CSV table of C-alpha atoms in Angstrom, one decimal:
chain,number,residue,atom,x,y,z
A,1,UNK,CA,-8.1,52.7,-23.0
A,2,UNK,CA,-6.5,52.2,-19.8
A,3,UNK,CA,-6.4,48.6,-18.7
A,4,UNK,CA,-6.4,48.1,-14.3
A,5,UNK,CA,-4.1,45.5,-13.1
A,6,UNK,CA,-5.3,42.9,-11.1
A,7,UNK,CA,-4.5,42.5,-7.2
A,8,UNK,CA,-1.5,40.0,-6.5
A,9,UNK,CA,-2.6,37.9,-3.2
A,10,UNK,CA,1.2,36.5,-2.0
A,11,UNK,CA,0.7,32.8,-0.2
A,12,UNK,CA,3.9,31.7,1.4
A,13,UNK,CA,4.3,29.2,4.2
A,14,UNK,CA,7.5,31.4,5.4
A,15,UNK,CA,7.7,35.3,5.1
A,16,UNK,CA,6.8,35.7,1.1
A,17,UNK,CA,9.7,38.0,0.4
A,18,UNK,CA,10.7,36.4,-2.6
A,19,UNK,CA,7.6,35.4,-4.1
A,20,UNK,CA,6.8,39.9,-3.4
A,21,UNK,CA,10.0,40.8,-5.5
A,22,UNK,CA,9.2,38.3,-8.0
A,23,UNK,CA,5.7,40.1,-8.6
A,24,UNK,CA,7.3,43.5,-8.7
A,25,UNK,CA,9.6,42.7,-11.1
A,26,UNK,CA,7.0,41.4,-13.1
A,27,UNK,CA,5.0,43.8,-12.8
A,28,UNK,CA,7.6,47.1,-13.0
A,29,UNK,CA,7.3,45.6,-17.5
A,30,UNK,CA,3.1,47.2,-17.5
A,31,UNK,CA,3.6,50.7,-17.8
A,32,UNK,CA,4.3,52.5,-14.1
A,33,UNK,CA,4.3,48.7,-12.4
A,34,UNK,CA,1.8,49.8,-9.8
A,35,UNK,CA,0.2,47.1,-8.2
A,36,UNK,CA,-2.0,46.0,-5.4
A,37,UNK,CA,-0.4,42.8,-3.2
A,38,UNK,CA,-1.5,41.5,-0.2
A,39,UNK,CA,1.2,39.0,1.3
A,40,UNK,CA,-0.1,36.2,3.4
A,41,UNK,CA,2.9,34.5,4.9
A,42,UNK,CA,3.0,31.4,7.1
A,43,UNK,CA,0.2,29.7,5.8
A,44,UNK,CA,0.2,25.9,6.7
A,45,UNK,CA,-2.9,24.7,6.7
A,46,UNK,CA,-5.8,24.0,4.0
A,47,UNK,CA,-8.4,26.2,5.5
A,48,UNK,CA,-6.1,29.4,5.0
A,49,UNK,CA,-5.8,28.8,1.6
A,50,UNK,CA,-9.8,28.5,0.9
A,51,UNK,CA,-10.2,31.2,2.5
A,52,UNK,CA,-7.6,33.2,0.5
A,53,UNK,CA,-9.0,31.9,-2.7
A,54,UNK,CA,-12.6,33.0,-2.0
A,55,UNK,CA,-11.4,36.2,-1.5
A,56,UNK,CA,-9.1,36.3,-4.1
A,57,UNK,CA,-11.9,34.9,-6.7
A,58,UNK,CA,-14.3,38.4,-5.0
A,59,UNK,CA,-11.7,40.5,-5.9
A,60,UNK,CA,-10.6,38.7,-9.8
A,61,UNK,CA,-7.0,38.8,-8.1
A,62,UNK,CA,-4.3,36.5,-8.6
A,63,UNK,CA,-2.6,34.1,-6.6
A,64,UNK,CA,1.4,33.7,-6.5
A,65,UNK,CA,2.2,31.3,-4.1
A,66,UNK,CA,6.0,29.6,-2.8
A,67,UNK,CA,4.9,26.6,-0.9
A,68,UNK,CA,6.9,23.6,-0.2
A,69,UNK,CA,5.0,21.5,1.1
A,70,UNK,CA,3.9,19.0,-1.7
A,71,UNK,CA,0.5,18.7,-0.5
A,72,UNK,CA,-0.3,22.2,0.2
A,73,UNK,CA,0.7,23.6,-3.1
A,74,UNK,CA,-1.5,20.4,-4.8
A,75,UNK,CA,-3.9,21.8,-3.0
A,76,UNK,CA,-4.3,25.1,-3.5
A,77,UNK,CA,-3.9,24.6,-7.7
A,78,UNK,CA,-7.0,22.5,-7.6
A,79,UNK,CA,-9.2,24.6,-5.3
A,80,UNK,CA,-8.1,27.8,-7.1
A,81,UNK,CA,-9.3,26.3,-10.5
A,82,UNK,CA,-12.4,25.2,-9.1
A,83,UNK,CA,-13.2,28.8,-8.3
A,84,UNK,CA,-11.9,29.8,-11.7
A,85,UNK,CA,-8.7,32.0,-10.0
A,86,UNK,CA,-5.3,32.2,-11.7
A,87,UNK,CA,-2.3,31.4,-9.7
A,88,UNK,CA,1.3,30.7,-10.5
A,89,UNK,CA,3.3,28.4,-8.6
A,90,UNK,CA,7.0,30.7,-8.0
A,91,UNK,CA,8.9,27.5,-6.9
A,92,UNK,CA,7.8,24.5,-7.5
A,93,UNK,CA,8.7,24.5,-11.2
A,94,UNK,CA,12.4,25.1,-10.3
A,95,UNK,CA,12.4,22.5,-7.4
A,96,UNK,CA,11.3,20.0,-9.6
A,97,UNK,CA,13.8,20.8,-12.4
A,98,UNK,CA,16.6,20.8,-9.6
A,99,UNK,CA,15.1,17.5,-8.1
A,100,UNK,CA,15.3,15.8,-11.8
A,101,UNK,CA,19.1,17.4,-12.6
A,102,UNK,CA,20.3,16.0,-9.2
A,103,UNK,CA,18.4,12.8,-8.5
A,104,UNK,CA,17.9,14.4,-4.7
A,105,UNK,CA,14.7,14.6,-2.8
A,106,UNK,CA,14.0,18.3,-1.7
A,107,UNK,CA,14.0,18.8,2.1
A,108,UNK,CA,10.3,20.4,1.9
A,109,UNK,CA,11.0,22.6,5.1
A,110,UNK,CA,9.6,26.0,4.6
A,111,UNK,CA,12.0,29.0,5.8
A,112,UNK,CA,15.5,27.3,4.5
A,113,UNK,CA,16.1,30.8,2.4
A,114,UNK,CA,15.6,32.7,5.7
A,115,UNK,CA,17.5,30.4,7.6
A,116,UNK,CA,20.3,31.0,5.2
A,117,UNK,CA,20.3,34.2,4.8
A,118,UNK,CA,20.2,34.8,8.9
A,119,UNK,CA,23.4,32.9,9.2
A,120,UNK,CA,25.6,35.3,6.5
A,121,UNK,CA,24.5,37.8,8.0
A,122,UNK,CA,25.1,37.1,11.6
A,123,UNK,CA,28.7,35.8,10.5
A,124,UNK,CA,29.0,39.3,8.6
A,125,UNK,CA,28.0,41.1,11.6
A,126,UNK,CA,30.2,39.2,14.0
A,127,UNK,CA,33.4,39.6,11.5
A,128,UNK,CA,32.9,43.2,11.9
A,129,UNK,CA,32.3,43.0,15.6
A,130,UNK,CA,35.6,41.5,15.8
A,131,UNK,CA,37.6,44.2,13.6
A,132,UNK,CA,35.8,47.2,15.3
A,133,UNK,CA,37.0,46.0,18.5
A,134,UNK,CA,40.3,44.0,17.6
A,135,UNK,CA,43.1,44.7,20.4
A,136,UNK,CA,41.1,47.1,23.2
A,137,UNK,CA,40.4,49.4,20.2
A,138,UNK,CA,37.2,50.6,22.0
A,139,UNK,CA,36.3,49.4,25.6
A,140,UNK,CA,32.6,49.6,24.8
A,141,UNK,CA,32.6,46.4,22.7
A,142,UNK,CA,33.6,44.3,26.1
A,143,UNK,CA,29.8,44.3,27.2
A,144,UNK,CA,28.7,43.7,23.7
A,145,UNK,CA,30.7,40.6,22.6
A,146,UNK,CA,29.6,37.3,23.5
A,147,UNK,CA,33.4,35.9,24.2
A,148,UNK,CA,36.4,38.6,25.3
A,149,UNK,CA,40.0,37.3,25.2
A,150,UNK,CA,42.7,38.7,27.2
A,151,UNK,CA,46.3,37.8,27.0
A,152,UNK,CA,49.4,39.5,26.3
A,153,UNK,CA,50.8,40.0,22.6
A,154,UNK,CA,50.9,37.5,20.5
A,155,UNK,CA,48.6,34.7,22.1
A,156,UNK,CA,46.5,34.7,18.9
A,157,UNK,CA,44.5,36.6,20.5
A,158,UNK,CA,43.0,38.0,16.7
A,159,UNK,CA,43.3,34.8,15.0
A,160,UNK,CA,40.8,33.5,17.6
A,161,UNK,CA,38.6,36.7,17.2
A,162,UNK,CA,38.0,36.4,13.6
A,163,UNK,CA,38.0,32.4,13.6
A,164,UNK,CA,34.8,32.5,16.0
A,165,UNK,CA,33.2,35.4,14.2
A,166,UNK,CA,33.5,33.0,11.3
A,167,UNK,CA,31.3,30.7,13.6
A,168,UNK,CA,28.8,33.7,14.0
A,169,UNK,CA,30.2,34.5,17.8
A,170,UNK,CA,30.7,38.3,18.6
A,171,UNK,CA,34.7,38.3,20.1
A,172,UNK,CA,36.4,41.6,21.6
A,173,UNK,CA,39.6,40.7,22.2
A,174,UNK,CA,42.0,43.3,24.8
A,175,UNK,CA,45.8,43.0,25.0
A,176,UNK,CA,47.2,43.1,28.5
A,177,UNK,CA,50.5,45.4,29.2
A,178,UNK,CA,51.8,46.6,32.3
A,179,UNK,CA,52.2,50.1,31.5
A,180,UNK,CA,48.5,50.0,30.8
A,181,UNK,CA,45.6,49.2,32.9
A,182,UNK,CA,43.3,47.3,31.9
A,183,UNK,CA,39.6,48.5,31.1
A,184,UNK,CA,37.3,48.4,34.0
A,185,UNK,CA,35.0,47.1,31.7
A,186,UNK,CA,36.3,43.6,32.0
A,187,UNK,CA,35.8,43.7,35.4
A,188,UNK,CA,32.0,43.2,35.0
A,189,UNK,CA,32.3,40.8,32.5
A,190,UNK,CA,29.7,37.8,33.7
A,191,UNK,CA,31.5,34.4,34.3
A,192,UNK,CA,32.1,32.2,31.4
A,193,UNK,CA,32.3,34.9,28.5
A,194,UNK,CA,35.9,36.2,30.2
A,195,UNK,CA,38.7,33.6,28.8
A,196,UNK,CA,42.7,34.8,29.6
A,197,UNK,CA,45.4,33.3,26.9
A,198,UNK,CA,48.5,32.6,28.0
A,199,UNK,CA,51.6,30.9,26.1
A,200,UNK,CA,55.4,29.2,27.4
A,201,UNK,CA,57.9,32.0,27.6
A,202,UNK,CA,60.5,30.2,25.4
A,203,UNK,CA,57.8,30.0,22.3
A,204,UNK,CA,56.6,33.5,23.2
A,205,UNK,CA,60.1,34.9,23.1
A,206,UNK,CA,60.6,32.4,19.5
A,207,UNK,CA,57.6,34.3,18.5
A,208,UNK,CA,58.0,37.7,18.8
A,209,UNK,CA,61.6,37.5,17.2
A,210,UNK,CA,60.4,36.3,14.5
A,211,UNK,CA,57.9,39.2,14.2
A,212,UNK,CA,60.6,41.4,14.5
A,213,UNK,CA,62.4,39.9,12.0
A,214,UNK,CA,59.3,40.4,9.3
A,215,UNK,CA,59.6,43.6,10.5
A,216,UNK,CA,62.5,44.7,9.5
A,217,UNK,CA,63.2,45.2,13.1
A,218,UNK,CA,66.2,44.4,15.7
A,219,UNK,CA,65.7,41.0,17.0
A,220,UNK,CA,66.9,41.8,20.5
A,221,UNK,CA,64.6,44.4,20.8
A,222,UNK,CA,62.9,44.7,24.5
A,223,UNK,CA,59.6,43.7,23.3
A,224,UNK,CA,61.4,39.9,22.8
A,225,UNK,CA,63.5,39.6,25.3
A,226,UNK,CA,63.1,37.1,27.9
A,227,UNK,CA,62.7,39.6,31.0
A,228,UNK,CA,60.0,41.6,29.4
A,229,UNK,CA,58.2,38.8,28.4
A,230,UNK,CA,58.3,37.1,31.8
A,231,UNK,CA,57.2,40.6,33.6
A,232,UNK,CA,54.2,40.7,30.8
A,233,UNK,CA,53.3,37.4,31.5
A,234,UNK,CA,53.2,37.4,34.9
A,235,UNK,CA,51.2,40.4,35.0
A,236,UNK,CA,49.0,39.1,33.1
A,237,UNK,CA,48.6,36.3,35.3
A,238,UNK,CA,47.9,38.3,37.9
A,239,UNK,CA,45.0,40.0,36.2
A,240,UNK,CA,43.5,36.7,35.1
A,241,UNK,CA,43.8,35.6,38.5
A,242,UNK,CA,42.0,39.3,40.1
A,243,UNK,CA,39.0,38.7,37.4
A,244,UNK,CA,38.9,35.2,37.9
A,245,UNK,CA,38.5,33.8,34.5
A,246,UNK,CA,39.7,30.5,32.9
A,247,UNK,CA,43.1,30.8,31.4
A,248,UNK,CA,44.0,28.7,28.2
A,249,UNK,CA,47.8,28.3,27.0
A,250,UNK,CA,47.7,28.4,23.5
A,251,UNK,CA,51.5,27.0,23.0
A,252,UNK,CA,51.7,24.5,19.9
A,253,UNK,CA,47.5,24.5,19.9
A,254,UNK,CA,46.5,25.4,16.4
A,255,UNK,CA,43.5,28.2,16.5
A,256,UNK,CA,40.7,25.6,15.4
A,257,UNK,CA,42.1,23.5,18.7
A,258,UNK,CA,42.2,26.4,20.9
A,259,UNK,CA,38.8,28.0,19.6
A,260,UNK,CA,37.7,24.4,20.7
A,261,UNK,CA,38.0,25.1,23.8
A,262,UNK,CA,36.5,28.7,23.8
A,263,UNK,CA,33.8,27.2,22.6
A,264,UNK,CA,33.1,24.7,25.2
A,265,UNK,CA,33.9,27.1,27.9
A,266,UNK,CA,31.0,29.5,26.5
A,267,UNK,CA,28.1,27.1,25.8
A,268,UNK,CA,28.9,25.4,29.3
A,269,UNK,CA,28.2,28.9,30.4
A,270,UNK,CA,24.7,29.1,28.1
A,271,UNK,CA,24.0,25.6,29.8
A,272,UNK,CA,23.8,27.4,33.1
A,273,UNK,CA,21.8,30.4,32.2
């Protein structure tokens, strides 16, 4: 005798996507785990939810429900008894158990999962945004980043790339060298999203030695001496100057203090939008 499984109506006052792959996992244990579910996300308000119950009580179906607001949830129990429908409450059960192991009051906001979940991922996305287009790698990133740094080497211009994507911002970054000219892509970068780096040639010079060094590499090399680094940095001046972007010198800033600054810079910008 074959036994049908009854429909599985989903109330959630945000999407319902956990309270869905809670039922299917339940279900997948009775034989092929085919079941009917209707989700019925966002529901705030007590007239949804009779609603949902008379139809679920038409239809023998069950109710599986993640809401947390208090009342809300209170309310739906009763009124789903009253019309003799099943219903299981997904959360409220563990909220409650959390609530008495930790003597703190749940926030009650629906969506906080979501929420969460939206801001791994955007920092995810934005720390790959920063590798894929990490030192002018590909000029097609320019238009797509929220912030674009431009400096010569060794103005921490990376550092600052993946310590914003950290804070969910999209950073290309482009290294600026007089042999090569810059992309024309920075050229229509809007106002405000353009920030130069520049840095004292003495620290530069300490700097890039010391790369050398870790390296394995001569120390007196062109790439650190003092006349190569005062042509890049005046060139680079010049460029900042052409596109018209604010410059920041990043000598003796830590990246948190100079990211500061970014920062400010670019909502300052969104303030003006």
């Amino acid at each position: 005798m074959s036994h049908r499984m009854p429909g599985v109506y989903i109330v959630s006052d945000s999407i319902g996507e956990t309270a869905e792959m809670v039922v299917r996992a339940a279900a997948s244990q009775f034989n092929s785990g085919k079941i009917e579910i209707k989700r019925i996300p966002y529901v705030t308000d007590e007239e949804s939810i009779v609603e949902i119950i008379n139809q679920a009580a038409e239809e023998r179906a069950i109710i599986a429900y993640t809401l947390v607001i208090e009342e809300l949830a209170r309310f739906l129990k009763t009124k789903a008894q009253e019309a003799s429908v099943l219903t299981v409450d997904l959360l409220g059960p563990m909220v409650e158990t959390l609530q008495l192991a930790s003597n703190v009051e749940p926030k009650r906001e629906p969506g906080l999962l979501r929420k969460v979940d939206e801001i791994y991922f955007r920092r995810v996305e934005a720390i790959e945004f920063a590798v894929r287009y990490d030192d002018g790698k590909d000029a097609r990133g320019i238009p797509l980043a929220d912030i674009v740094l431009i400096g010569v080497s060794r103005t921490s211009k990376t550092p600052l790339s993946m310590y914003l994507a950290h804070k969910r911002i999209k950073v290309a970054n482009v290294p600026l060298v007089p042999e090569v000219p810059p992309p024309e892509e920075l050229y229509s970068v809007e106002k405000g999203r353009l920030i130069g780096l520049t840095i004292q040639p003495d620290l530069l010079c300490a700097i890039r030695r010391e790369r050398l060094k870790a390296l394995g590499l001569m120390s007196d090399a062109n790439y650190a001496s003092p006349e190569r680094i005062a042509h890049e940095l005046e060139f680079a001046h010049q460029i900042m100057r052409k596109l018209g972007c604010p410059i920041i010198d990043v000598s003796n800033k830590a990246v948190e203090e100079t990211a500061s600054k970014i920062l400010e810079i670019y909502y300052r910008r969104l303030s003006h939008v």
